[in-house]
Amino acid sequence: MAMSKEWKTENEDGSVTVRTCAWSPPGDHPVGYGMKLTVKGDKLIKVEGDEEHPISQGRLCVRNLTLADYVHHPSRILTPMKRKPEDRGKDKWTKISWDEAWDIIVPKIKEYKEKHGAESIIVFGGTGRQACLYYYPLGFASIGTPNVCYPLSGWSCYGPRCSITDYVLGAGYPEIDYAGFYEDRYDDPRFTMPELIVEWGKMALYSNPDGFFGHALIDMMKRGAKMIHIDPRITWLGTRCEEVCQLRPGTDSALGLGFLNVIINEELYDKDFVENWTYGFDELKERVQEYPPSKVADITWVPEDQIIRCARMMATAKPCSIQWGLATDENPNGVQMGHAILSLMAVTGNLDVPGGVTIGPPAALLGKWRVETRSNLSDELWEKRIGAAEWPALSTAMATTHPDETLDTLESGKPYKLRMGWFNSSNFITPTCSAQPDRWYHALKSLEFNVVQDVFMTPTAMAFGDIFLPVSTFAEQDGVVVTHFGRNAVTLGPINEALRVGDTKSDIEVCIELGKKMHPEMWDYDDVPDFFTKQLEPELGVDFDGLREMGAFQPDYIYKKYEKGLLRGDGEPGFNTVTGMVELSSTLFEAWGDDALPYFKEPPYSPVSTPELFSEYPLILTTGARKVTSFHSEHRQIAVLREIDPDPEVELHPDTAAALGINHGDWVLLENMFGKAKLRAKVTPTIHPKVVHATHGWWFPEKDAEEPSLYGVWQSNINTLVPHKHIGKLGFGCPMKQMICKASRLDSFDSYNIEV
Ligand SMILES: Nc1nc2c(c(=O)[nH]1)N[C@H]1C(S)=C(S)[C@@H](COP(=O)(O)OP(=O)(O)OC[C@H]3O[C@@H](n4cnc5c(=O)[nH]c(N)nc54)[C@H](O)[C@@H]3O)O[C@H]1N2
Ligand SMILES: Nc1nc2c(c(=O)[nH]1)N[C@H]1C(S)=C(S)[C@@H](COP(=O)(O)OP(=O)(O)OC[C@H]3O[C@@H](n4cnc5c(=O)[nH]c(N)nc54)[C@H](O)[C@@H]3O)O[C@H]1N2
Ligand SMILES: [Mo]
């Protein structure tokens, strides 16, 4: 299905309007909403939402409303730069041409490969910004190293959720059905409006994560869907929900098992689905007996009667869908939480049905090339991937190094020394893609040669870059955006270049250019449109220009694929798992040394697991709930957005704040046994009195760039409070959202300096 439209229009005043689909940079998850960018001369003069886009229908987020301020920002880096190794940490850069940059980079890569093996080179990349499609191929096929690293402890973003889905369902990422596949959306007769939507550890209105445009929740509420929110904070959405389960952070798997206890014991489950399409129901039934609502209430702080009420609602609402968020991943017990949630969706009969939860077919849209780039590496090299042998559950699903093992390797030089770093979309000494960024900071100093690819100078680039390669924004490049990275995608849209500022290159341009110099056989493409044509034609039957004219491709969705033999490689009915069923009891988890069934485990630091530490650090700390004004560490230099959210923030309940002598607007020091951070107090009754919430991603572009300040990166670095390697048995999850800390009032931001 497709819309058809002009993608480039000349206006009477000489300006040109280009329709495009937004991605990154500046940051966004691959929602790919429709935009119209108007350019006059060399300036972006107008940004509008595209009302014809099937999903976003003209809506925009505030970050892209300020796109022109970002594109034309005076501190953007617009040419490649180099710096002497002895000047790392100093603002002593020299502008160079791309040719000069390649003349330095290419011989270095060749030298490291020859002298120390390709595995001595590591590529770092961040979240699902556009670069995420390209930094794996950059590592595997342009450079030729097996070591590509997403450095967040326990791969705690989508890694756990996607892997659990692969192992338990054998299908692509589950999303609530919001009629995204249909041109006429909610009115399409194939769709059924869900009676109940459960938003669990997610706030999609702010985060628009990975292809889900949060506004759909409002659309569906307006059309009668009721909602439950499971969140320690009462959010804006929460105040509009039927129920808010204000749980203790990190206890979600107990809550899930409590819901299952009620649904199974009261025989409210879908007997037909359970009998025909699930494996291990009897074992699950036995397991949930360990989680009666009264006990779960004690663990989670959610009242017993509310647990029972919500469980009954989930089982009897037809259809019901559950949307699970980052709180699943940033939890060492998150694999079990995800398993419990998938089990809830399965036993209530809401998997792959209209208005329930959609799941993707085995092959990802545009996924083939990404997998094929691995063929550039020998088996011997592939086996050298850091942490692959130790963590099979993680390394089977994720083609990366194990993040925590990578930090250990940098520190110890074992099993081999890492010598060259390539920071592709990664500013992770800020409180973003790392637990204990202070440890990473010291460990990364051992790298001998580093390339950084970014839009702005960042604390990470200032600390480590030897070569800086400037990246073009999505307004300045041709590309595609595919929701959910092609696994259960609702749209695939074109990114159309509207202008180009400075001498920048997109990630795919860099991959192709470097690839042609290093491994030309892997990069047989004339240019970027030719590259996309070769990806699109076999799957969509259109070339890149065809996609531009379409505006957005919407794949068809087929419900109940398990009945039709559309999920398994052999074409048989069932699910693409070892048993062919939804594995309520997981054969793979068991094979990898974890429990086959979901279970609750206390967070590593909590009133129960570490009571002595808790008496010293008596607040539960959850971090990183999204703000609309920033994408992780991005946008701190955009004045309009900083005006809305000027400072890092800690939310405290009024009773908690009063007991600590903290007033709204005071600077507060949060600290625990691992680190410290300064944040401004936001006193609000919407947070549980025993919990505080801190924002992440903070640095200060206006502060001193050079070491030791590095743009004040250590002053509000909440991730220094989160320990390394407190991960689950399968290697996933970290306690980003369930640590402990104490809080005290500061006279001012400058009255206390934090050093690492
Ligand atoms: N405390 C706490 N910490 C968290 C979280 C939390 O909830 N709490 N959430 C975590 C999660 S889920 C994630 S995914 C990580 C995210 O962490 P990261 O994705 O690593 O985020 P950043 O550190 O902002 O680094 C991204 C850098 O890439 C640049 N960039 C943006 N787009 C592009 C692009 O298309 N190409 C290139 N080459 N560069 C680009 C940006 O300018 C920025 O400097 O943060 C994690 N950190
Ligand atoms: N504007 C903006 N959008 C973004 C990003 C961004 O940086 N800025 N980052 C993107 C990325 S990489 C990701 S992964 C997504 C994440 O987006 P989401 O999945 O929506 O996750 P968060 O915003 O981290 O948290 C959602 C909610 O979880 C609650 N929560 C905290 N701890 C717990 C817990 O233990 N249990 C439960 N049940 N709830 C808890 C928080 O209070 C918060 O309201 O957002 C993406 N979208
Ligand atoms: Mo993320």
Coordinates of N, CA and C in Angstrom, one line a residue, residues 110-287:
K110 N 44.8 -0.4 8.2 CA 45.6 -1.5 7.6 C 46.7 -1.9 8.6
E111 N 47.3 -0.9 9.2 CA 48.4 -1.2 10.1 C 47.9 -2.1 11.3
Y112 N 46.8 -1.6 11.9 CA 46.3 -2.4 13.1 C 45.9 -3.8 12.7
K113 N 45.3 -3.9 11.5 CA 44.9 -5.3 11.0 C 46.1 -6.2 10.8
E114 N 47.1 -5.6 10.2 CA 48.3 -6.4 9.9 C 49.1 -6.8 11.2
K115 N 49.3 -5.8 12.0 CA 50.1 -6.0 13.2 C 49.4 -6.8 14.3
H116 N 48.1 -6.4 14.5 CA 47.4 -6.9 15.7 C 46.2 -7.7 15.5
G117 N 45.8 -7.8 14.2 CA 44.5 -8.4 13.9 C 43.4 -7.4 13.9
A118 N 42.4 -7.7 13.0 CA 41.3 -6.8 12.9 C 40.5 -6.6 14.2
E119 N 40.6 -7.6 15.0 CA 39.8 -7.5 16.3 C 40.4 -6.5 17.2
S120 N 41.6 -5.9 16.9 CA 42.1 -4.9 17.8 C 41.4 -3.5 17.5
I121 N 40.4 -3.5 16.6 CA 39.7 -2.3 16.3 C 38.2 -2.5 16.8
I122 N 37.7 -1.5 17.4 CA 36.3 -1.6 17.9 C 35.5 -0.4 17.5
V123 N 34.3 -0.7 17.1 CA 33.3 0.4 16.7 C 32.3 0.6 17.8
F124 N 32.1 1.8 18.3 CA 31.0 2.0 19.3 C 29.9 2.7 18.6
G125 N 28.6 2.3 19.0 CA 27.5 3.0 18.4 C 26.4 3.1 19.5
G126 N 25.5 4.0 19.3 CA 24.4 4.2 20.3 C 23.1 3.6 19.9
T127 N 22.0 4.3 20.3 CA 20.7 3.7 20.1 C 20.2 3.8 18.7
G128 N 18.9 3.5 18.5 CA 18.3 3.4 17.2 C 18.2 4.6 16.4
R129 N 19.2 5.5 16.5 CA 19.2 6.5 15.5 C 19.6 5.9 14.2
Q130 N 19.6 6.7 13.2 CA 19.9 6.1 11.8 C 21.2 5.3 11.8
A131 N 22.2 5.8 12.5 CA 23.5 5.2 12.4 C 23.4 3.7 12.8
C132 N 22.4 3.4 13.6 CA 22.3 2.0 14.1 C 22.1 1.0 12.9
L133 N 21.6 1.4 11.8 CA 21.5 0.6 10.6 C 22.9 0.4 10.1
Y134 N 23.8 1.4 10.3 CA 25.0 1.4 9.5 C 26.3 1.1 10.3
Y135 N 26.2 1.2 11.7 CA 27.5 1.0 12.4 C 27.9 -0.4 12.4
Y136 N 27.0 -1.3 12.3 CA 27.4 -2.8 12.2 C 28.1 -3.0 10.9
P137 N 27.5 -2.6 9.7 CA 28.2 -2.8 8.5 C 29.5 -2.0 8.4
L138 N 29.5 -0.8 9.0 CA 30.8 -0.1 9.1 C 31.9 -0.9 9.7
G139 N 31.5 -1.6 10.8 CA 32.5 -2.4 11.5 C 32.8 -3.7 10.6
F140 N 31.8 -4.4 10.2 CA 32.0 -5.7 9.6 C 32.5 -5.6 8.2
A141 N 32.0 -4.6 7.4 CA 32.3 -4.7 6.0 C 33.1 -3.5 5.5
S142 N 33.1 -2.3 6.2 CA 34.0 -1.2 5.7 C 35.3 -1.4 6.4
I143 N 35.3 -1.6 7.7 CA 36.6 -1.7 8.4 C 37.1 -3.2 8.4
G144 N 36.1 -4.1 8.7 CA 36.5 -5.5 8.7 C 36.8 -6.1 10.1
T145 N 36.2 -5.4 11.1 CA 36.4 -6.0 12.5 C 35.1 -6.7 13.0
P146 N 35.2 -7.7 13.8 CA 34.0 -8.3 14.4 C 33.5 -7.6 15.6
N147 N 34.3 -6.6 16.1 CA 33.9 -6.0 17.4 C 33.2 -4.7 17.2
V148 N 31.8 -4.8 17.2 CA 30.9 -3.7 17.2 C 30.3 -3.7 18.5
C149 N 30.2 -2.5 19.2 CA 29.8 -2.5 20.6 C 28.7 -1.4 20.8
Y150 N 27.6 -1.9 21.4 CA 26.6 -1.0 22.0 C 26.9 -1.0 23.5
P151 N 27.5 0.0 24.0 CA 28.2 -0.1 25.3 C 27.3 -0.1 26.6
L152 N 26.0 0.0 26.4 CA 25.2 0.0 27.6 C 25.1 -1.3 28.3
S153 N 25.5 -1.3 29.6 CA 25.6 -2.5 30.4 C 24.3 -3.4 30.2
G154 N 24.6 -4.7 30.0 CA 23.5 -5.6 29.8 C 22.7 -5.4 28.5
W155 N 23.3 -4.7 27.5 CA 22.6 -4.4 26.2 C 21.2 -3.9 26.5
S156 N 21.1 -3.0 27.5 CA 19.7 -2.7 28.1 C 18.8 -1.8 27.3
C157 N 18.8 -1.9 26.0 CA 17.8 -1.2 25.2 C 17.4 -2.1 24.1
Y158 N 16.2 -2.6 24.1 CA 15.7 -3.5 23.1 C 16.4 -4.8 22.9
G159 N 17.7 -4.9 23.3 CA 18.4 -6.1 23.2 C 17.6 -7.2 23.9
P160 N 17.3 -7.0 25.2 CA 16.6 -8.0 25.9 C 15.2 -8.3 25.3
R161 N 14.4 -7.2 25.0 CA 13.1 -7.4 24.5 C 13.1 -8.2 23.2
C162 N 14.0 -7.8 22.3 CA 14.0 -8.4 21.0 C 14.4 -9.9 21.1
S163 N 15.4 -10.1 22.0 CA 15.9 -11.5 22.1 C 14.8 -12.4 22.8
I164 N 14.1 -11.9 23.8 CA 13.1 -12.7 24.5 C 12.1 -13.1 23.4
T165 N 11.7 -12.1 22.6 CA 10.7 -12.4 21.6 C 11.2 -13.4 20.6
D166 N 12.4 -13.3 20.2 CA 13.0 -14.3 19.3 C 12.9 -15.7 19.9
Y167 N 13.3 -15.8 21.2 CA 13.4 -17.1 21.8 C 12.1 -17.7 22.2
V168 N 11.2 -16.8 22.7 CA 9.9 -17.4 23.2 C 8.8 -17.5 22.1
L169 N 8.8 -16.5 21.1 CA 7.8 -16.5 20.1 C 8.4 -16.9 18.7
G170 N 9.7 -16.7 18.5 CA 10.4 -16.9 17.2 C 9.8 -15.9 16.2
A171 N 9.6 -14.7 16.6 CA 9.0 -13.7 15.7 C 9.5 -12.3 16.0
G172 N 9.3 -11.4 15.1 CA 9.8 -10.0 15.2 C 9.0 -9.3 16.3
Y173 N 9.6 -8.2 16.8 CA 9.2 -7.4 17.9 C 7.7 -7.2 18.0
P174 N 7.0 -7.5 19.2 CA 5.6 -7.3 19.3 C 5.3 -5.8 19.6
E175 N 4.2 -5.3 18.9 CA 3.8 -3.9 19.1 C 2.3 -4.0 19.2
I176 N 1.7 -3.0 20.0 CA 0.3 -3.0 20.1 C -0.3 -2.7 18.7
D177 N -1.4 -3.2 18.3 CA -2.0 -3.0 17.0 C -2.6 -1.6 17.1
Y178 N -2.1 -0.7 16.3 CA -2.7 0.7 16.2 C -3.1 1.0 14.8
A179 N -3.4 -0.1 14.0 CA -3.9 0.1 12.7 C -2.9 0.8 11.8
G180 N -1.6 0.7 12.1 CA -0.5 1.3 11.4 C -0.4 0.8 10.0
F181 N -0.8 -0.4 9.7 CA -0.6 -1.0 8.4 C -1.6 -0.5 7.4
Y182 N -2.7 0.2 7.8 CA -3.8 0.5 6.9 C -3.8 2.0 6.6
E183 N -4.0 2.2 5.3 CA -4.1 3.6 4.8 C -5.2 4.4 5.5
D184 N -6.4 3.7 5.7 CA -7.5 4.4 6.4 C -7.5 4.1 7.9
R185 N -6.4 3.6 8.4 CA -6.1 3.4 9.8 C -7.3 2.8 10.6
Y186 N -7.7 3.4 11.6 CA -8.7 2.8 12.6 C -10.0 2.4 11.9
D187 N -10.3 3.0 10.8 CA -11.6 2.7 10.1 C -11.5 1.5 9.2
D188 N -10.3 0.9 9.1 CA -10.2 -0.2 8.2 C -11.0 -1.4 8.8
P189 N -11.8 -2.1 8.0 CA -12.6 -3.2 8.6 C -11.8 -4.3 9.2
R190 N -10.5 -4.5 8.8 CA -9.7 -5.6 9.3 C -9.3 -5.3 10.8
F191 N -9.4 -4.0 11.2 CA -8.9 -3.6 12.5 C -10.0 -3.7 13.6
T192 N -9.7 -4.0 14.8 CA -10.7 -3.9 15.9 C -10.1 -3.0 17.0
M193 N -10.8 -2.1 17.4 CA -10.3 -1.2 18.5 C -10.1 -2.0 19.8
P194 N -8.9 -1.9 20.4 CA -8.7 -2.7 21.6 C -9.6 -2.1 22.7
E195 N -10.1 -3.0 23.5 CA -11.0 -2.5 24.6 C -10.1 -2.0 25.7
L196 N -8.9 -2.6 25.8 CA -8.0 -2.2 26.9 C -6.5 -2.2 26.4
I197 N -5.8 -1.1 26.7 CA -4.3 -1.1 26.4 C -3.6 -0.9 27.7
V198 N -2.6 -1.8 27.9 CA -1.8 -1.7 29.1 C -0.4 -1.1 28.6
E199 N -0.1 0.0 29.2 CA 1.2 0.7 29.0 C 2.1 0.4 30.1
W200 N 3.1 -0.4 29.9 CA 3.9 -1.0 31.0 C 5.4 -0.6 30.9
G201 N 5.8 0.3 31.9 CA 7.2 0.7 31.9 C 7.5 1.5 30.7
K202 N 6.6 2.2 30.1 CA 6.8 3.0 28.9 C 6.0 4.2 28.9
M203 N 6.5 5.3 28.3 CA 5.7 6.5 28.2 C 5.8 7.0 26.8
A204 N 5.1 6.2 25.9 CA 5.2 6.4 24.5 C 4.8 7.8 24.0
L205 N 4.0 8.6 24.8 CA 3.7 9.9 24.4 C 4.9 10.8 24.3
Y206 N 5.9 10.5 25.2 CA 7.1 11.3 25.1 C 8.2 10.7 24.3
S207 N 8.2 9.3 24.3 CA 9.4 8.7 23.7 C 9.2 8.3 22.3
N208 N 7.9 8.2 21.8 CA 7.7 7.7 20.4 C 8.7 6.6 20.0
P209 N 8.7 5.5 20.7 CA 9.9 4.6 20.5 C 9.8 3.7 19.3
D210 N 10.8 3.6 18.6 CA 11.1 2.6 17.6 C 10.0 2.4 16.6
G211 N 9.3 3.4 16.2 CA 8.3 3.1 15.1 C 6.9 3.3 15.6
F212 N 6.7 3.5 16.9 CA 5.4 3.7 17.5 C 5.2 5.2 17.7
F213 N 4.3 5.8 17.1 CA 4.0 7.2 17.3 C 3.1 7.3 18.4
G214 N 3.5 7.9 19.6 CA 2.8 7.9 20.8 C 1.4 8.4 20.8
H215 N 1.2 9.3 19.8 CA -0.1 9.9 19.7 C -1.2 8.9 19.4
A216 N -0.9 7.8 18.9 CA -1.9 6.8 18.6 C -2.6 6.4 19.9
L217 N -1.9 6.4 21.0 CA -2.6 6.1 22.3 C -3.8 7.0 22.5
I218 N -3.6 8.3 22.3 CA -4.6 9.3 22.4 C -5.8 9.0 21.4
D219 N -5.4 8.8 20.2 CA -6.4 8.5 19.1 C -7.3 7.4 19.6
M220 N -6.6 6.3 20.2 CA -7.4 5.1 20.5 C -8.2 5.3 21.8
M221 N -7.7 6.1 22.7 CA -8.5 6.5 23.9 C -9.8 7.3 23.5
K222 N -9.6 8.2 22.5 CA -10.7 9.0 22.0 C -11.8 8.1 21.4
R223 N -11.3 6.9 20.9 CA -12.2 6.0 20.2 C -12.7 4.9 21.2
G224 N -12.4 5.1 22.4 CA -13.1 4.2 23.4 C -12.1 3.2 24.2
A225 N -10.9 3.1 23.7 CA -10.0 2.2 24.4 C -9.7 2.7 25.9
K226 N -9.8 1.8 26.8 CA -9.4 2.1 28.2 C -7.9 1.8 28.4
M227 N -7.3 2.4 29.4 CA -5.9 2.1 29.6 C -5.5 1.8 31.1
I228 N -4.5 1.0 31.2 CA -3.8 0.8 32.5 C -2.4 1.2 32.3
H229 N -1.8 2.0 33.3 CA -0.4 2.3 33.2 C 0.3 1.7 34.4
I230 N 1.5 1.0 34.1 CA 2.2 0.4 35.2 C 3.6 1.2 35.3
D231 N 3.7 2.0 36.3 CA 4.8 3.0 36.3 C 4.9 3.5 37.8
P232 N 6.1 3.7 38.3 CA 6.2 4.2 39.6 C 5.8 5.7 39.7
R233 N 5.7 6.4 38.5 CA 5.3 7.8 38.5 C 3.9 7.8 37.9
I234 N 3.1 8.8 38.4 CA 1.8 9.0 37.7 C 2.1 10.1 36.7
T235 N 2.1 9.6 35.4 CA 2.4 10.5 34.3 C 1.1 11.2 33.8
W236 N 1.3 12.1 32.9 CA 0.1 12.8 32.3 C -0.8 11.7 31.8
L237 N -0.3 10.7 31.1 CA -1.1 9.7 30.6 C -1.8 8.9 31.7
G238 N -1.0 8.7 32.8 CA -1.5 7.9 33.9 C -2.8 8.6 34.5
T239 N -2.9 9.9 34.5 CA -4.0 10.6 35.1 C -5.3 10.4 34.2
R240 N -5.1 9.9 33.0 CA -6.2 9.6 32.1 C -6.5 8.1 32.0
C241 N -5.8 7.3 32.8 CA -6.0 5.8 32.8 C -7.0 5.4 33.8
E242 N -7.6 4.2 33.5 CA -8.5 3.5 34.5 C -7.8 3.2 35.8
E243 N -6.5 2.7 35.6 CA -5.8 2.3 36.8 C -4.3 2.7 36.6
V244 N -3.6 3.1 37.6 CA -2.2 3.2 37.6 C -1.6 2.3 38.7
C245 N -0.8 1.3 38.3 CA -0.2 0.5 39.3 C 1.2 1.2 39.6
Q246 N 1.2 1.8 40.7 CA 2.4 2.6 41.0 C 3.4 1.7 41.8
L247 N 4.1 0.9 41.0 CA 4.9 -0.2 41.6 C 6.3 0.3 42.1
R248 N 6.9 -0.6 42.9 CA 8.3 -0.4 43.3 C 9.1 -0.7 42.1
P249 N 10.0 0.3 41.7 CA 10.8 0.0 40.5 C 11.6 -1.3 40.5
G250 N 11.6 -2.0 39.4 CA 12.3 -3.3 39.3 C 11.6 -4.5 39.8
T251 N 10.3 -4.3 40.2 CA 9.6 -5.5 40.7 C 8.5 -6.0 39.7
D252 N 8.7 -5.6 38.4 CA 7.7 -5.9 37.4 C 7.4 -7.4 37.2
S253 N 8.5 -8.2 37.3 CA 8.3 -9.6 36.9 C 7.4 -10.2 38.0
A254 N 7.5 -9.8 39.3 CA 6.6 -10.3 40.3 C 5.1 -9.9 40.0
L255 N 5.0 -8.7 39.5 CA 3.6 -8.2 39.2 C 3.0 -9.0 38.0
G256 N 3.9 -9.3 37.0 CA 3.4 -10.1 35.9 C 3.0 -11.5 36.3
L257 N 3.8 -12.0 37.2 CA 3.4 -13.4 37.7 C 2.2 -13.4 38.6
G258 N 2.0 -12.2 39.3 CA 0.8 -12.1 40.1 C -0.5 -12.0 39.2
F259 N -0.4 -11.2 38.1 CA -1.5 -11.2 37.1 C -1.8 -12.6 36.6
L260 N -0.7 -13.3 36.2 CA -0.9 -14.6 35.7 C -1.5 -15.6 36.7
N261 N -1.2 -15.4 38.0 CA -1.7 -16.2 39.0 C -3.3 -16.1 39.0
V262 N -3.7 -14.8 39.0 CA -5.2 -14.6 39.0 C -5.9 -15.2 37.8
I263 N -5.3 -14.9 36.6 CA -5.9 -15.3 35.3 C -6.0 -16.8 35.2
I264 N -4.9 -17.5 35.6 CA -4.9 -18.9 35.5 C -5.8 -19.6 36.6
N265 N -5.6 -19.1 37.8 CA -6.4 -19.7 38.9 C -7.9 -19.5 38.7
E266 N -8.3 -18.3 38.2 CA -9.7 -18.1 38.0 C -10.2 -18.6 36.6
E267 N -9.3 -19.3 35.9 CA -9.6 -19.9 34.6 C -10.2 -18.9 33.6
L268 N -9.5 -17.7 33.6 CA -9.9 -16.6 32.7 C -9.2 -16.7 31.4
Y269 N -8.3 -17.7 31.3 CA -7.4 -17.7 30.1 C -8.1 -18.3 28.8
D270 N -7.5 -18.1 27.7 CA -8.0 -18.5 26.4 C -7.6 -20.0 26.3
K271 N -8.6 -20.9 26.6 CA -8.2 -22.3 26.7 C -7.8 -22.9 25.3
D272 N -8.5 -22.4 24.3 CA -8.2 -22.9 23.0 C -6.8 -22.5 22.5
F273 N -6.4 -21.3 22.7 CA -5.0 -20.9 22.3 C -4.0 -21.6 23.2
V274 N -4.2 -21.7 24.5 CA -3.3 -22.3 25.4 C -3.1 -23.8 25.0
E275 N -4.2 -24.5 24.7 CA -4.1 -25.9 24.3 C -3.3 -26.1 23.0
N276 N -3.7 -25.3 22.0 CA -3.1 -25.6 20.7 C -1.8 -24.9 20.3
W277 N -1.5 -23.8 21.0 CA -0.3 -23.0 20.5 C 0.7 -22.7 21.6
T278 N 0.6 -23.2 22.8 CA 1.6 -22.9 23.8 C 2.3 -24.2 24.3
Y279 N 3.5 -24.0 24.8 CA 4.2 -25.1 25.4 C 4.6 -24.7 26.9
G280 N 4.3 -25.7 27.8 CA 4.7 -25.5 29.2 C 3.7 -24.8 30.1
F281 N 2.4 -24.9 29.7 CA 1.4 -24.2 30.5 C 1.3 -24.8 31.9
D282 N 1.4 -26.1 32.0 CA 1.2 -26.8 33.3 C 2.3 -26.3 34.3
E283 N 3.5 -26.2 33.7 CA 4.7 -25.7 34.5 C 4.5 -24.3 34.9
L284 N 4.0 -23.5 34.0 CA 3.7 -22.1 34.3 C 2.7 -22.0 35.4
K285 N 1.6 -22.8 35.3 CA 0.6 -22.8 36.3 C 1.1 -23.1 37.7
E286 N 2.0 -24.1 37.7 CA 2.7 -24.4 39.0 C 3.5 -23.2 39.5
R287 N 4.3 -22.6 38.6 CA 5.1 -21.5 39.0 C 4.4 -20.4 39.6

